Amino acid sequence: MSRLEKLEQDIAKLSPGAFVELEQWFDAERNRKWDRQIEEDARSGKLREVYAKLKLETRVCRASIRCFPRS
């Protein structure tokens, strides 16, 4: 049995309250990892590249009549 399968089985056995606690921890951990990734991307200059691309796309979009597809 893989480590992931063991975790899945253990999670399935949690009480509803413990499951909610795990869910809250998992959400907080995901957010911490996301924050760290954003910080790393900002330090590395990666966000500047994304911003420059977005800025260019916005200019092109504004110049076009059909900027956004209609639903």
XYZ file of C-alpha atoms in Angstrom:
71
model
C 0.000 0.000 0.000
C 1.352 3.376 -0.968
C 1.737 6.246 1.454
C -1.064 8.103 -0.325
C -3.417 5.143 -0.066
C -2.678 4.907 3.673
C -3.438 8.611 4.090
C -6.681 8.239 2.162
C -7.758 5.358 4.400
C -6.837 7.261 7.553
C -8.718 10.353 6.374
C -11.790 8.271 5.601
C -11.793 7.091 9.235
C -11.748 10.603 10.734
C -14.689 11.867 12.722
C -16.600 14.756 11.127
C -14.978 17.218 13.554
C -11.476 15.918 12.909
C -12.147 16.024 9.179
C -13.101 19.710 9.427
C -9.900 20.398 11.386
C -7.851 18.617 8.712
C -9.648 20.540 5.992
C -8.887 23.848 7.720
C -5.238 22.880 8.177
C -4.983 21.807 4.541
C -6.484 25.098 3.310
C -4.079 27.088 5.508
C -1.103 25.028 4.290
C -2.138 25.488 0.655
C -2.348 29.243 1.243
C 1.094 29.324 2.918
C 2.605 27.463 -0.043
C 0.886 29.812 -2.498
C 2.205 32.840 -0.590
C 5.741 31.422 -0.628
C 5.501 30.787 -4.378
C 4.306 34.349 -5.031
C 7.165 35.707 -2.891
C 9.699 33.575 -4.784
C 8.269 34.654 -8.137
C 8.404 38.301 -7.074
C 12.048 37.990 -5.958
C 13.061 36.214 -9.158
C 11.453 38.812 -11.426
C 8.963 36.338 -12.848
C 6.032 38.562 -11.879
C 7.520 41.450 -13.848
C 7.414 39.262 -16.953
C 3.807 38.300 -16.300
C 2.865 41.937 -15.655
C 4.553 43.082 -18.878
C 2.722 40.419 -20.885
C -0.613 41.304 -19.290
C -0.037 45.005 -19.925
C 0.691 44.325 -23.605
C -2.364 42.092 -23.965
C -4.517 44.760 -22.351
C -3.282 47.360 -24.844
C -3.981 45.034 -27.769
C -7.390 44.203 -26.347
C -8.331 47.858 -25.958
C -7.383 48.479 -29.584
C -9.704 45.716 -30.721
C -13.461 46.133 -30.995
C -14.032 42.466 -30.111
C -11.894 42.419 -26.997
C -13.936 39.851 -25.118
C -16.069 37.165 -26.685
C -19.776 37.658 -26.157
C -21.735 34.935 -24.438
